[in-house]
Coordinates of C-alpha atoms and ligand atoms in Angstrom, one line a residue:
X625 CA -14.8 -3.1 11.6
X626 CA -12.0 -2.9 9.0
X627 CA -9.1 -0.6 9.6
X628 CA -8.9 2.9 8.1
X629 CA -5.4 3.5 6.9
X630 CA -3.3 6.3 5.4
X631 CA 0.0 4.9 4.1
X632 CA 2.9 6.9 2.6
X633 CA 5.2 5.5 -0.1
X634 CA 8.4 7.7 -0.2
X635 CA 9.7 5.7 -3.2
X636 CA 13.4 6.6 -4.0
X637 CA 13.3 9.9 -2.3
X638 CA 15.0 11.4 0.8
X639 CA 18.5 10.8 2.1
X640 CA 18.7 9.1 5.5
X641 CA 19.0 12.5 7.2
X642 CA 16.0 13.9 5.2
X643 CA 14.0 10.8 6.0
X644 CA 14.7 11.1 9.7
X645 CA 13.7 14.8 9.7
X646 CA 10.4 14.0 7.9
X647 CA 9.6 11.0 10.2
X648 CA 10.4 13.2 13.3
X649 CA 8.2 16.0 12.0
X650 CA 5.3 13.6 11.4
X651 CA 5.7 12.0 14.8
X652 CA 5.5 15.4 16.5
X653 CA 2.5 16.5 14.5
X654 CA 0.6 13.3 15.2
X655 CA 1.5 13.2 18.9
X656 CA 0.0 16.6 19.2
X657 CA -3.2 15.6 17.4
X658 CA -4.1 11.9 17.3
X659 CA -5.2 10.6 13.9
X660 CA -8.5 8.7 13.4
X661 CA -6.8 6.1 11.3
X662 CA -3.7 3.9 11.2
X663 CA -0.7 5.7 9.8
X664 CA 2.1 3.9 7.9
X665 CA 5.2 5.3 6.2
X666 CA 6.9 3.3 3.5
X667 CA 10.6 4.2 3.3
X668 CA 13.6 3.0 1.4
X669 CA 15.5 0.0 2.9
X670 CA 18.3 2.0 4.3
X671 CA 15.9 4.2 6.4
X672 CA 14.0 1.3 8.0
X673 CA 16.0 0.5 11.1
X674 CA 16.6 4.2 12.1
X675 CA 13.0 5.3 11.3
X676 CA 11.5 2.2 13.1
X677 CA 13.6 3.0 16.2
X678 CA 12.6 6.6 16.0
X679 CA 8.9 5.7 15.7
X680 CA 9.0 2.8 18.2
X681 CA 6.7 4.4 20.8
X682 CA 4.6 6.4 18.3
X683 CA 1.4 5.5 16.5
X684 CA 3.1 5.4 13.1
X685 CA 4.0 2.1 11.6
X686 CA 6.9 1.6 9.2
X687 CA 6.8 -0.3 5.9
X688 CA 9.4 -1.4 3.4
X689 CA 8.7 -0.7 -0.3
X690 CA 9.9 -4.1 -1.5
X691 CA 11.6 -7.4 -0.4
X692 CA 13.3 -10.2 -2.1
X693 CA 11.6 -13.2 -3.7
X694 CA 14.3 -15.5 -2.2
X695 CA 14.8 -16.4 1.5
X696 CA 18.5 -15.8 1.8
X697 CA 21.9 -16.5 0.1
X698 CA 23.9 -15.3 -2.9
X699 CA 21.6 -12.6 -4.3
X700 CA 23.8 -9.6 -4.3
X701 CA 22.0 -6.3 -3.5
X702 CA 18.8 -8.0 -2.5
X703 CA 17.0 -7.5 0.9
X704 CA 15.1 -10.4 2.4
X705 CA 11.7 -10.3 4.2
X706 CA 13.5 -11.5 7.4
X707 CA 16.0 -8.6 7.1
X708 CA 13.1 -6.2 6.7
X709 CA 11.4 -7.7 9.8
X710 CA 14.6 -7.4 11.8
X711 CA 14.6 -3.6 11.4
X712 CA 11.3 -3.3 13.3
X713 CA 9.3 -2.6 10.2
X714 CA 5.7 -4.1 10.3
X715 CA 4.7 -3.9 6.6
X716 CA 6.0 -4.3 3.1
X717 CA 4.5 -2.8 0.0
X718 CA 4.4 -5.4 -2.8
X719 CA 3.2 -5.4 -6.4
X720 CA 3.6 -1.6 -6.9
X721 CA 3.2 -0.9 -10.6
X722 CA 6.6 0.7 -10.7
X723 CA 8.1 -2.6 -9.6
X724 CA 6.0 -4.6 -12.0
X725 CA 6.9 -2.3 -14.9
X726 CA 10.5 -1.3 -14.3
X727 CA 11.8 -4.4 -12.6
X728 CA 9.7 -7.0 -14.4
X729 CA 8.0 -8.3 -11.3
X730 CA 5.6 -11.0 -12.5
X731 CA 2.6 -12.4 -10.6
X732 CA 4.7 -15.5 -9.9
X733 CA 7.6 -13.5 -8.4
X734 CA 5.1 -11.4 -6.4
X735 CA 3.5 -14.6 -5.0
X736 CA 6.9 -15.7 -3.7
X737 CA 7.5 -12.3 -2.1
X738 CA 4.0 -12.3 -0.5
X739 CA 4.6 -15.8 0.9
X740 CA 8.0 -14.9 2.3
X741 CA 6.8 -11.6 3.8
X742 CA 3.9 -13.3 5.6
X743 CA 6.1 -16.2 6.7
X744 CA 8.5 -13.7 8.3
X745 CA 5.7 -11.9 10.2
X746 CA 5.3 -8.8 7.9
X747 CA 1.9 -7.5 6.8
X748 CA 1.6 -6.8 3.1
X749 CA 0.2 -3.8 1.3
X750 CA -0.5 -5.5 -2.1
X751 CA -0.9 -3.1 -5.0
X752 CA -3.1 -3.8 -8.1
X753 CA -4.4 -1.5 -10.9
X754 CA -4.8 -1.1 -14.6
X755 CA -2.9 1.0 -17.2
X756 CA -4.6 3.8 -19.2
X757 CA -4.8 1.5 -22.2
X758 CA -6.5 -1.2 -20.1
X759 CA -8.9 1.4 -18.6
X760 CA -9.8 2.7 -22.1
X761 CA -10.5 -0.9 -23.2
X762 CA -12.7 -1.3 -20.0
X763 CA -10.4 -4.1 -18.7
X764 CA -9.9 -2.7 -15.2
X765 CA -11.9 -5.4 -13.5
X766 CA -10.3 -8.2 -15.3
X767 CA -6.8 -6.8 -14.7
X768 CA -7.4 -6.4 -10.9
X769 CA -9.0 -9.8 -10.6
X770 CA -6.1 -11.5 -12.4
X771 CA -3.5 -9.6 -10.3
X772 CA -5.2 -10.8 -7.1
X773 CA -5.6 -14.4 -8.4
X774 CA -2.0 -14.5 -9.6
X775 CA -0.3 -13.5 -6.3
X776 CA -2.6 -13.5 -3.2
X777 CA -5.7 -15.6 -3.6
X778 CA -3.8 -18.8 -2.8
X779 CA -3.4 -17.5 0.8
X780 CA -5.3 -19.1 3.7
X781 CA -8.1 -17.0 5.4
X782 CA -5.7 -16.8 8.4
X783 CA -2.9 -15.4 6.2
X784 CA -5.3 -13.0 4.5
X785 CA -5.8 -11.1 7.8
X786 CA -2.3 -9.6 7.1
X787 CA -3.1 -8.4 3.7
X788 CA -4.2 -4.8 2.8
X789 CA -5.1 -4.2 -0.8
X790 CA -4.2 -0.9 -2.6
X791 CA -6.0 -0.1 -5.8
X792 CA -3.8 2.1 -7.8
X793 CA -4.8 2.9 -11.4
X794 CA -1.4 3.4 -13.1
X795 CA -2.7 6.4 -15.1
X796 CA -3.3 8.2 -11.8
X797 CA 0.0 7.6 -10.2
X798 CA 2.1 10.7 -10.0
X799 CA 0.2 12.2 -12.9
X800 CA -2.0 14.6 -11.0
X801 CA -4.9 12.8 -12.6
X802 CA -7.1 11.2 -9.9
X803 CA -9.8 8.6 -10.5
X804 CA -13.1 10.2 -9.6
X805 CA -14.5 9.0 -6.3
X806 CA -17.3 7.2 -8.2
X807 CA -14.7 5.5 -10.5
X808 CA -12.7 4.4 -7.5
X809 CA -15.7 3.3 -5.5
X810 CA -16.9 1.2 -8.4
X811 CA -13.7 -0.8 -8.6
X812 CA -13.2 -1.0 -4.9
X813 CA -16.6 -2.6 -4.6
X814 CA -15.7 -5.0 -7.3
X815 CA -12.4 -5.9 -5.6
X816 CA -14.3 -6.5 -2.3
X817 CA -16.6 -8.8 -4.2
X818 CA -13.7 -10.7 -5.6
X819 CA -12.3 -11.2 -2.1
X820 CA -15.8 -12.3 -0.9
X821 CA -16.0 -14.9 -3.7
X822 CA -12.8 -16.5 -2.4
X823 CA -12.9 -15.8 1.3
X824 CA -16.5 -15.1 2.1
X825 CA -18.4 -11.9 2.9
X826 CA -17.2 -11.5 6.4
X827 CA -13.5 -11.6 5.6
X828 CA -14.1 -9.3 2.6
X829 CA -15.9 -6.9 4.9
X830 CA -12.9 -6.8 7.2
X831 CA -10.3 -6.3 4.3
X832 CA -8.9 -2.7 4.0
X833 CA -8.8 -1.5 0.4
X834 CA -6.8 1.7 -0.1
X835 CA -6.9 4.0 -3.1
X836 CA -3.7 5.3 -4.6
X837 CA -3.0 7.8 -7.4
X838 CA -2.6 11.5 -7.0
X839 CA -4.4 11.5 -3.7
X840 CA -4.1 14.7 -1.8
X841 CA -5.7 16.7 1.0
X842 CA -8.2 18.3 -1.4
X843 CA -9.6 15.1 -2.9
X844 CA -9.1 12.7 0.0
X845 CA -12.3 13.5 1.9
X846 CA -14.5 12.7 -1.2
X847 CA -12.5 9.5 -1.9
X848 CA -12.5 8.3 1.7
X849 CA -16.2 9.2 2.0
X850 CA -17.1 6.2 -0.3
X851 CA -18.1 3.0 1.5
X852 CA -15.5 0.7 0.0
X853 CA -12.5 3.1 0.2
X854 CA -10.7 2.5 3.5
X855 CA -7.9 5.1 3.0
X856 CA -5.0 5.8 0.7
X857 CA -1.6 4.8 -0.4
X858 CA 0.1 8.1 -1.0
X859 CA 3.2 8.8 -3.1
X860 CA 4.1 12.5 -3.8
X861 CA 1.9 14.0 -1.0
X862 CA 3.6 11.8 1.6
X863 CA 6.9 13.6 1.2
X864 CA 5.9 16.7 3.2
X865 CA 4.5 16.3 6.7
X866 CA 1.8 19.0 6.3
X867 CA 0.6 17.5 3.0
X868 CA 0.4 14.0 4.5
X869 CA -1.3 15.3 7.6
X870 CA -3.9 17.0 5.4
X871 CA -4.8 13.5 4.0
X872 CA -4.8 11.9 7.4
X873 CA -7.2 14.6 8.5
X874 CA -9.7 13.4 5.9
X875 CA -10.7 10.8 8.4
X876 CA -11.8 13.4 11.0
Ligands
PEP150 C1 2.0 5.6 -5.4 O1 3.0 5.5 -6.2 O2 1.8 4.6 -4.6 C2 1.2 6.8 -5.5 C3 -0.1 6.7 -5.2 O3 1.8 7.9 -6.0 P1 1.1 9.4 -6.1 O4 0.4 9.6 -4.8 O5 2.3 10.3 -6.3 O6 0.3 9.4 -7.3

């Protein structure tokens, strides 16, 4: 059975003190009422060590939101996969559309990041998804397939076990505009088929594919009710514990 997951992506929000307060609130809420899915929080680099220590004995896993495409050395301001791993974080989010768009992360750069993350024992939440223009031109399938082929389809089946895919239509991220559950299911099924074409039906069946884009407590049950949607990657609604818990509860 593939894992059901709800993952938060705090992006560039929360000071260290605010992040610790949010992680503590979430830990307490989920200790009182066990979730029916894996819960991950993606935090800025500076929070990772403190939040990982805080959540050490909890069911919440911690993720970075990025890592460098180089192993180590003279790359001022960068943070390597090994450094992320050393904080106690288990995951790293790679390929987010904001990184692709604002920081010019190409499929080749992302391939390097994925390889380094896996080599350093991190699991990867790999984001793919089309822009509004591409959706209007009905190119969503071609875009998703190319993004997978460009950065993750070179992995071995063994490495693939540590990959979670997040389908995030760019037009739905932070816009309040959610893909309908039918639209999301259609492309999730397509993504699973692409995975099956490369790795076979069994591995595809075991791959978790998350939906991201204005997911909230009110639309999560319908989205997560679809057979190929295994949870969500959550931006805005992961910044308040009750909102995030509302999405986690969709798995009840
Ligand atoms: C995201 O950026 O990963 C995301 C899904 O954001 P939001 O939930 O705010 O649309």
